[in-house]
């Protein structure tokens, strides 16, 4: 049975639809990235999965059960995008308190809290009040409370966005270790972060899933032949006009013009190269650059984010 099963999940805030009929399944273990630009619906989705926000329609099943039926605090670890804490508590008091919520005995809670604070790099600061913590320290504390009870499903909303490069590295390494025995769903707006630690991607835009699959599948899918052609500007604008006209060729699947450079995604690199080079030669086009390469998942993501 899959650990998490999401069916036709939607959330409306008034007339605004934040999440629109999304469906996906997560098997046990591994890491999936919920990837999307600002406002895509990542936080809304994660809050519904964590049982903190009721869906307008659709269902979320964890191991076949509704989130309302399970004691979620035992099974789910959730890191909010902007965790809020009681500033008067020390870091350790807070994590012990969080551990207690999952039903641990006092002694167990203290032992587990110490272990996890060590693991997220907060041992030394753990006796200080949270009001004196930096943003990155609060992020680590948020992770500690999400992890202290060894949940089987971890929902992390932008776990590395507030961290400096060193902190980011540490949390990424921690997630690498955790993904062996835990199902992780993390949100991010950075493709690079998703690629580093996750094996699957669910891409959201305007509340809808626009793409999903394993990283290997998606990278292969979006790896298409790409021709980059740059021309020198000429007084009559003939070169620019020619460049522009290339979009109508039968072998051009996608065309983008950036100043005096055209990016052509083509169906057949051999044909495209031959035809265009021949034309450029016969019309003596002032070519500056003619480069054969391939598009990437990054290019696709930039398109999704940009449009
Ligand atoms: N409580 C709310 N009331 C009204 N609208 C909301 C509420 N929460 C979210 N929204 C709207 O829902 C949409 C999705 O927001 P959400 O916070 O889920 O996006 P996100 O992908 O997490 O963005 P970000 O990358 O900025 O964190 C946005 O248009 C937002 O304005
Ligand atoms: Mg968010």
CSV table of C-alpha atoms and ligand atoms in Angstrom, one decimal:
chain,number,residue,atom,x,y,z
A,1,UNK,CA,0.0,0.0,0.0
A,2,UNK,CA,1.3,3.4,-0.8
A,3,UNK,CA,2.1,5.6,2.3
A,4,UNK,CA,0.4,8.7,1.0
A,5,UNK,CA,-2.4,8.9,-1.5
A,6,UNK,CA,-3.8,12.2,-2.6
A,7,UNK,CA,-6.9,12.3,-4.8
A,8,UNK,CA,-8.5,15.3,-6.5
A,9,UNK,CA,-7.4,17.5,-3.7
A,10,UNK,CA,-8.6,21.2,-3.9
A,11,UNK,CA,-8.5,24.2,-1.7
A,12,UNK,CA,-10.3,27.5,-2.3
A,13,UNK,CA,-9.9,30.6,-0.3
A,14,UNK,CA,-13.1,32.6,-1.1
A,15,UNK,CA,-13.1,32.7,-4.9
A,16,UNK,CA,-9.4,32.1,-5.2
A,17,UNK,CA,-8.4,28.5,-6.0
A,18,UNK,CA,-5.0,27.8,-4.3
A,19,UNK,CA,-4.9,24.1,-5.1
A,20,UNK,CA,-6.9,22.6,-8.0
A,21,UNK,CA,-7.7,18.9,-8.1
A,22,UNK,CA,-4.2,17.5,-7.6
A,23,UNK,CA,-3.7,13.7,-7.4
A,24,UNK,CA,-0.5,11.8,-6.6
A,25,UNK,CA,0.8,8.9,-4.6
A,26,UNK,CA,4.0,8.5,-2.6
A,27,UNK,CA,5.4,5.1,-2.0
A,28,UNK,CA,7.3,4.3,1.2
A,29,UNK,CA,10.8,5.7,1.5
A,30,UNK,CA,12.5,8.2,-0.8
A,31,UNK,CA,12.3,11.9,-1.3
A,32,UNK,CA,9.8,13.8,-3.5
A,33,UNK,CA,10.1,17.6,-4.2
A,34,UNK,CA,7.0,19.7,-4.5
A,35,UNK,CA,8.5,22.3,-6.8
A,36,UNK,CA,7.0,25.5,-7.9
A,37,UNK,CA,7.2,29.3,-8.0
A,38,UNK,CA,5.8,31.6,-5.3
A,39,UNK,CA,2.1,31.3,-4.9
A,40,UNK,CA,2.0,27.9,-6.7
A,41,UNK,CA,0.1,26.2,-3.8
A,42,UNK,CA,3.0,24.3,-2.1
A,43,UNK,CA,2.3,25.5,1.5
A,44,UNK,CA,-1.5,25.0,1.1
A,45,UNK,CA,-0.9,21.5,-0.2
A,46,UNK,CA,1.5,20.6,2.7
A,47,UNK,CA,-0.8,22.0,5.3
A,48,UNK,CA,-3.7,19.9,4.0
A,49,UNK,CA,-1.5,16.8,4.0
A,50,UNK,CA,-0.5,17.5,7.5
A,51,UNK,CA,-4.1,17.7,8.5
A,52,UNK,CA,-3.8,21.4,9.5
A,53,UNK,CA,-6.1,22.8,6.8
A,54,UNK,CA,-9.3,21.2,5.7
A,55,UNK,CA,-9.6,20.6,1.9
A,56,UNK,CA,-12.4,22.1,0.0
A,57,UNK,CA,-12.7,18.8,-1.8
A,58,UNK,CA,-10.7,15.6,-2.4
A,59,UNK,CA,-9.1,13.2,-0.1
A,60,UNK,CA,-5.7,12.5,1.6
A,61,UNK,CA,-5.1,9.0,2.8
A,62,UNK,CA,-2.1,8.0,4.9
A,63,UNK,CA,-1.6,4.2,4.8
A,64,UNK,CA,-5.2,4.0,3.7
A,65,UNK,CA,-6.6,6.1,6.5
A,66,UNK,CA,-8.0,9.7,6.6
A,67,UNK,CA,-5.7,12.2,8.4
A,68,UNK,CA,-8.5,12.8,10.9
A,69,UNK,CA,-8.6,9.1,11.8
A,70,UNK,CA,-4.9,8.8,12.7
A,71,UNK,CA,-2.9,10.2,15.5
A,72,UNK,CA,-0.9,12.3,13.0
A,73,UNK,CA,1.5,13.6,15.6
A,74,UNK,CA,2.9,10.1,15.8
A,75,UNK,CA,3.2,9.4,12.1
A,76,UNK,CA,3.9,12.8,10.5
A,77,UNK,CA,6.7,15.3,11.0
A,78,UNK,CA,5.8,18.7,9.7
A,79,UNK,CA,8.1,21.7,9.3
A,80,UNK,CA,6.1,24.9,8.6
A,81,UNK,CA,7.5,27.5,6.1
A,82,UNK,CA,7.7,30.1,8.9
A,83,UNK,CA,7.8,28.2,12.2
A,84,UNK,CA,6.6,30.2,15.2
A,85,UNK,CA,7.8,29.4,18.7
A,86,UNK,CA,7.4,30.5,22.2
A,87,UNK,CA,10.3,32.9,22.5
A,88,UNK,CA,10.6,32.5,26.3
A,89,UNK,CA,11.3,28.7,26.0
A,90,UNK,CA,14.8,27.4,25.4
A,91,UNK,CA,15.4,25.3,22.3
A,92,UNK,CA,15.6,22.1,24.4
A,93,UNK,CA,12.4,22.9,26.3
A,94,UNK,CA,10.6,23.3,23.0
A,95,UNK,CA,11.8,20.0,21.5
A,96,UNK,CA,11.0,18.1,24.7
A,97,UNK,CA,7.6,19.7,24.6
A,98,UNK,CA,7.1,18.6,21.0
A,99,UNK,CA,8.3,15.1,21.8
A,100,UNK,CA,5.8,14.9,24.6
A,101,UNK,CA,3.0,15.7,22.2
A,102,UNK,CA,3.7,12.4,20.4
A,103,UNK,CA,3.1,10.4,23.6
A,104,UNK,CA,6.7,9.9,24.8
A,105,UNK,CA,7.5,9.6,28.5
A,106,UNK,CA,9.3,12.6,30.0
A,107,UNK,CA,12.6,10.7,30.2
A,108,UNK,CA,12.3,9.5,26.6
A,109,UNK,CA,11.4,12.9,25.4
A,110,UNK,CA,14.5,14.5,27.0
A,111,UNK,CA,16.8,11.7,25.5
A,112,UNK,CA,15.3,12.0,22.0
A,113,UNK,CA,15.4,15.9,22.2
A,114,UNK,CA,19.1,15.8,23.0
A,115,UNK,CA,19.9,13.5,20.2
A,116,UNK,CA,18.0,15.4,17.6
A,117,UNK,CA,19.4,18.8,18.7
A,118,UNK,CA,22.8,17.4,18.3
A,119,UNK,CA,21.9,16.1,14.8
A,120,UNK,CA,20.6,19.5,13.6
A,121,UNK,CA,23.6,21.3,15.1
A,122,UNK,CA,21.9,23.1,18.0
A,123,UNK,CA,23.4,21.3,21.0
A,124,UNK,CA,25.3,24.4,22.2
A,125,UNK,CA,22.4,26.8,21.7
A,126,UNK,CA,19.8,24.4,23.2
A,127,UNK,CA,19.9,26.0,26.6
A,128,UNK,CA,19.3,29.5,25.3
A,129,UNK,CA,16.0,31.2,24.8
A,130,UNK,CA,14.5,30.9,21.3
A,131,UNK,CA,13.9,34.7,21.2
A,132,UNK,CA,17.7,35.1,20.8
A,133,UNK,CA,17.9,32.6,17.9
A,134,UNK,CA,18.7,33.6,14.3
A,135,UNK,CA,16.4,32.7,11.4
A,136,UNK,CA,18.6,29.8,10.4
A,137,UNK,CA,18.7,28.5,14.0
A,138,UNK,CA,14.9,28.7,14.2
A,139,UNK,CA,14.8,26.7,10.9
A,140,UNK,CA,16.9,24.0,12.5
A,141,UNK,CA,14.8,24.0,15.6
A,142,UNK,CA,11.7,23.6,13.4
A,143,UNK,CA,13.4,20.5,11.8
A,144,UNK,CA,14.3,19.1,15.3
A,145,UNK,CA,10.6,19.3,16.4
A,146,UNK,CA,9.6,17.7,13.1
A,147,UNK,CA,12.0,14.8,13.5
A,148,UNK,CA,12.2,14.1,17.3
A,149,UNK,CA,9.5,11.4,17.3
A,150,UNK,CA,10.9,9.5,14.3
A,151,UNK,CA,7.9,10.0,11.9
A,152,UNK,CA,7.5,7.7,8.9
A,153,UNK,CA,6.3,10.6,6.8
A,154,UNK,CA,8.1,14.0,6.8
A,155,UNK,CA,6.5,17.1,5.3
A,156,UNK,CA,9.0,19.9,5.0
A,157,UNK,CA,8.0,23.3,3.8
A,158,UNK,CA,11.1,25.0,2.3
A,159,UNK,CA,13.5,23.3,4.7
A,160,UNK,CA,16.6,25.1,3.5
A,161,UNK,CA,15.4,28.5,2.3
A,162,UNK,CA,16.5,30.4,5.4
A,163,UNK,CA,19.9,28.8,5.8
A,164,UNK,CA,23.3,30.0,4.9
A,165,UNK,CA,25.4,27.8,2.5
A,166,UNK,CA,26.9,25.8,5.3
A,167,UNK,CA,23.6,25.3,7.1
A,168,UNK,CA,22.0,24.3,3.8
A,169,UNK,CA,24.7,21.7,3.2
A,170,UNK,CA,24.2,20.3,6.7
A,171,UNK,CA,20.5,20.0,6.3
A,172,UNK,CA,20.8,18.4,2.8
A,173,UNK,CA,23.2,15.8,4.3
A,174,UNK,CA,20.7,15.2,7.1
A,175,UNK,CA,17.9,14.7,4.6
A,176,UNK,CA,20.1,12.3,2.6
A,177,UNK,CA,20.5,10.1,5.7
A,178,UNK,CA,16.8,10.3,6.6
A,179,UNK,CA,15.5,9.3,3.3
A,180,UNK,CA,16.6,5.8,3.8
A,181,UNK,CA,13.9,5.0,6.3
A,182,UNK,CA,11.4,7.9,5.9
A,183,UNK,CA,9.1,9.1,3.2
A,184,UNK,CA,10.0,12.8,2.6
A,185,UNK,CA,7.9,15.4,0.8
A,186,UNK,CA,9.6,18.8,0.7
A,187,UNK,CA,8.7,22.0,-1.0
A,188,UNK,CA,11.1,24.2,-2.7
A,189,UNK,CA,11.2,26.8,-5.5
A,190,UNK,CA,14.8,25.9,-6.4
A,191,UNK,CA,15.2,23.1,-8.9
A,192,UNK,CA,18.8,22.6,-7.9
A,193,UNK,CA,17.8,21.7,-4.3
A,194,UNK,CA,15.2,19.3,-5.6
A,195,UNK,CA,17.7,17.6,-7.8
A,196,UNK,CA,20.3,17.3,-5.0
A,197,UNK,CA,18.2,15.4,-2.5
A,198,UNK,CA,15.0,14.1,-4.2
A,199,UNK,CA,14.4,11.3,-6.6
A,200,UNK,CA,11.0,12.4,-7.7
A,201,UNK,CA,9.5,15.8,-8.6
A,202,UNK,CA,6.0,17.1,-8.6
A,203,UNK,CA,5.9,20.5,-10.3
A,204,UNK,CA,3.1,22.8,-9.3
A,205,UNK,CA,2.0,26.0,-11.0
A,206,UNK,CA,-1.1,28.0,-10.1
A,207,UNK,CA,-2.4,25.2,-7.9
A,208,UNK,CA,-2.1,22.5,-10.6
A,209,UNK,CA,0.4,19.7,-11.2
A,210,UNK,CA,2.1,20.6,-14.5
A,211,UNK,CA,4.6,17.8,-14.5
A,212,UNK,CA,5.6,14.9,-12.3
A,213,UNK,CA,7.9,11.8,-12.4
A,214,UNK,CA,11.3,10.6,-11.4
A,215,UNK,CA,14.2,12.9,-12.0
A,216,UNK,CA,15.7,10.5,-14.5
A,217,UNK,CA,12.5,10.3,-16.5
A,218,UNK,CA,12.0,14.0,-16.5
A,219,UNK,CA,15.6,14.8,-17.4
A,220,UNK,CA,15.4,12.4,-20.3
A,221,UNK,CA,12.0,13.8,-21.4
A,222,UNK,CA,13.2,17.4,-21.5
A,223,UNK,CA,16.6,16.7,-23.1
A,224,UNK,CA,15.9,17.8,-26.6
A,225,UNK,CA,18.2,19.0,-29.3
A,226,UNK,CA,18.8,22.7,-29.1
A,227,UNK,CA,20.4,25.0,-31.6
A,228,UNK,CA,21.7,28.4,-30.5
A,229,UNK,CA,22.2,30.9,-33.3
A,230,UNK,CA,23.5,34.4,-32.9
A,231,UNK,CA,23.9,37.0,-35.6
A,232,UNK,CA,25.7,40.3,-35.9
A,233,UNK,CA,23.2,43.2,-36.2
A,234,UNK,CA,23.3,44.6,-39.7
A,235,UNK,CA,22.0,48.1,-40.8
A,236,UNK,CA,19.1,46.8,-42.9
A,237,UNK,CA,18.0,44.3,-40.2
A,238,UNK,CA,18.2,41.4,-42.7
A,239,UNK,CA,20.0,39.1,-40.3
A,240,UNK,CA,17.4,39.8,-37.5
A,241,UNK,CA,14.6,39.2,-40.0
A,242,UNK,CA,16.1,35.9,-41.1
A,243,UNK,CA,16.6,34.8,-37.5
A,244,UNK,CA,13.0,35.5,-36.8
A,245,UNK,CA,11.9,33.6,-39.9
A,246,UNK,CA,13.5,30.4,-38.6
A,247,UNK,CA,10.6,29.7,-36.3
A,248,UNK,CA,8.4,28.7,-39.2
A,249,UNK,CA,10.6,25.8,-40.3
A,250,UNK,CA,9.0,22.3,-40.0
A,251,UNK,CA,11.7,20.9,-37.8
A,252,UNK,CA,11.4,23.7,-35.2
A,253,UNK,CA,9.5,22.6,-32.1
A,254,UNK,CA,10.0,25.6,-30.0
A,255,UNK,CA,11.5,29.0,-30.7
A,256,UNK,CA,12.7,31.7,-28.4
A,257,UNK,CA,14.4,35.0,-29.3
A,258,UNK,CA,16.7,36.7,-26.9
A,259,UNK,CA,18.0,39.9,-28.4
A,260,UNK,CA,20.2,38.8,-31.4
A,261,UNK,CA,20.2,35.2,-30.3
A,262,UNK,CA,17.6,32.5,-31.3
A,263,UNK,CA,17.1,29.3,-29.3
A,264,UNK,CA,15.6,26.6,-31.4
A,265,UNK,CA,14.4,23.3,-30.0
A,266,UNK,CA,14.4,21.1,-33.0
A,267,UNK,CA,13.1,17.6,-33.9
A,268,UNK,CA,16.2,16.5,-35.9
A,269,UNK,CA,19.5,18.1,-35.2
A,270,UNK,CA,21.1,16.7,-38.4
A,271,UNK,CA,18.5,18.2,-40.7
A,272,UNK,CA,18.2,21.5,-38.8
A,273,UNK,CA,22.0,22.0,-38.8
A,274,UNK,CA,22.3,21.3,-42.6
A,275,UNK,CA,19.4,23.4,-43.7
A,276,UNK,CA,20.2,26.4,-41.5
A,277,UNK,CA,23.9,26.4,-42.2
A,278,UNK,CA,23.3,26.2,-46.0
A,279,UNK,CA,20.8,29.1,-45.9
A,280,UNK,CA,23.1,31.2,-43.8
A,281,UNK,CA,25.9,30.5,-46.2
A,282,UNK,CA,24.0,31.3,-49.4
A,283,UNK,CA,22.5,34.5,-47.9
A,284,UNK,CA,25.9,35.4,-46.3
A,285,UNK,CA,24.3,35.9,-42.9
A,286,UNK,CA,26.7,37.5,-40.4
A,287,UNK,CA,26.8,34.5,-38.0
A,288,UNK,CA,28.5,35.1,-34.7
A,289,UNK,CA,27.6,31.8,-33.0
A,290,UNK,CA,26.2,28.5,-34.1
A,291,UNK,CA,26.0,25.9,-31.4
A,292,UNK,CA,24.4,22.5,-31.1
A,293,UNK,CA,23.4,21.4,-27.6
A,294,UNK,CA,20.4,20.1,-25.6
A,295,UNK,CA,17.7,21.5,-23.5
A,296,UNK,CA,17.5,20.5,-19.8
A,297,UNK,CA,15.0,20.2,-17.0
A,298,UNK,CA,16.3,23.6,-15.9
A,299,UNK,CA,15.1,25.1,-19.2
A,300,UNK,CA,11.7,23.5,-18.8
A,301,UNK,CA,11.5,24.7,-15.2
A,302,UNK,CA,12.4,28.3,-16.2
A,303,UNK,CA,9.6,28.2,-18.8
A,304,UNK,CA,7.1,27.0,-16.3
A,305,UNK,CA,8.2,29.6,-13.7
A,306,UNK,CA,8.4,32.4,-16.3
A,307,UNK,CA,5.1,31.9,-18.0
B,1,LIG,N1,-5.1,31.9,4.2
B,1,LIG,C1,-5.2,32.3,2.9
B,1,LIG,N2,-6.2,33.1,2.5
B,1,LIG,C2,-6.3,33.5,1.2
B,1,LIG,N3,-5.5,33.1,0.2
B,1,LIG,C3,-4.5,32.3,0.6
B,1,LIG,C4,-4.3,31.8,1.9
B,1,LIG,N4,-3.2,31.0,1.9
B,1,LIG,C5,-2.8,31.0,0.6
B,1,LIG,N5,-3.5,31.7,-0.2
B,1,LIG,C6,-3.3,31.9,-1.6
B,1,LIG,O1,-3.2,30.6,-2.2
B,1,LIG,C7,-2.2,30.7,-3.2
B,1,LIG,C8,-1.1,29.6,-2.9
B,1,LIG,O2,-0.4,30.0,-1.8
B,1,LIG,P1,0.7,29.1,-1.1
B,1,LIG,O3,1.1,29.8,0.2
B,1,LIG,O4,0.2,27.7,-1.0
B,1,LIG,O5,1.8,29.1,-2.2
B,1,LIG,P2,3.3,28.6,-2.1
B,1,LIG,O6,3.6,27.8,-3.3
B,1,LIG,O7,3.6,28.0,-0.8
B,1,LIG,O8,4.2,30.0,-2.3
B,1,LIG,P3,5.6,30.5,-1.7
B,1,LIG,O9,6.7,29.9,-2.6
B,1,LIG,O10,5.5,31.9,-1.8
B,1,LIG,O11,5.7,30.0,-0.3
B,1,LIG,C9,-1.7,32.1,-3.3
B,1,LIG,O12,-2.3,32.7,-4.3
B,1,LIG,C10,-2.1,32.7,-2.0
B,1,LIG,O13,-2.3,34.1,-2.1
B,2,LIG,MG1,4.9,28.4,0.7
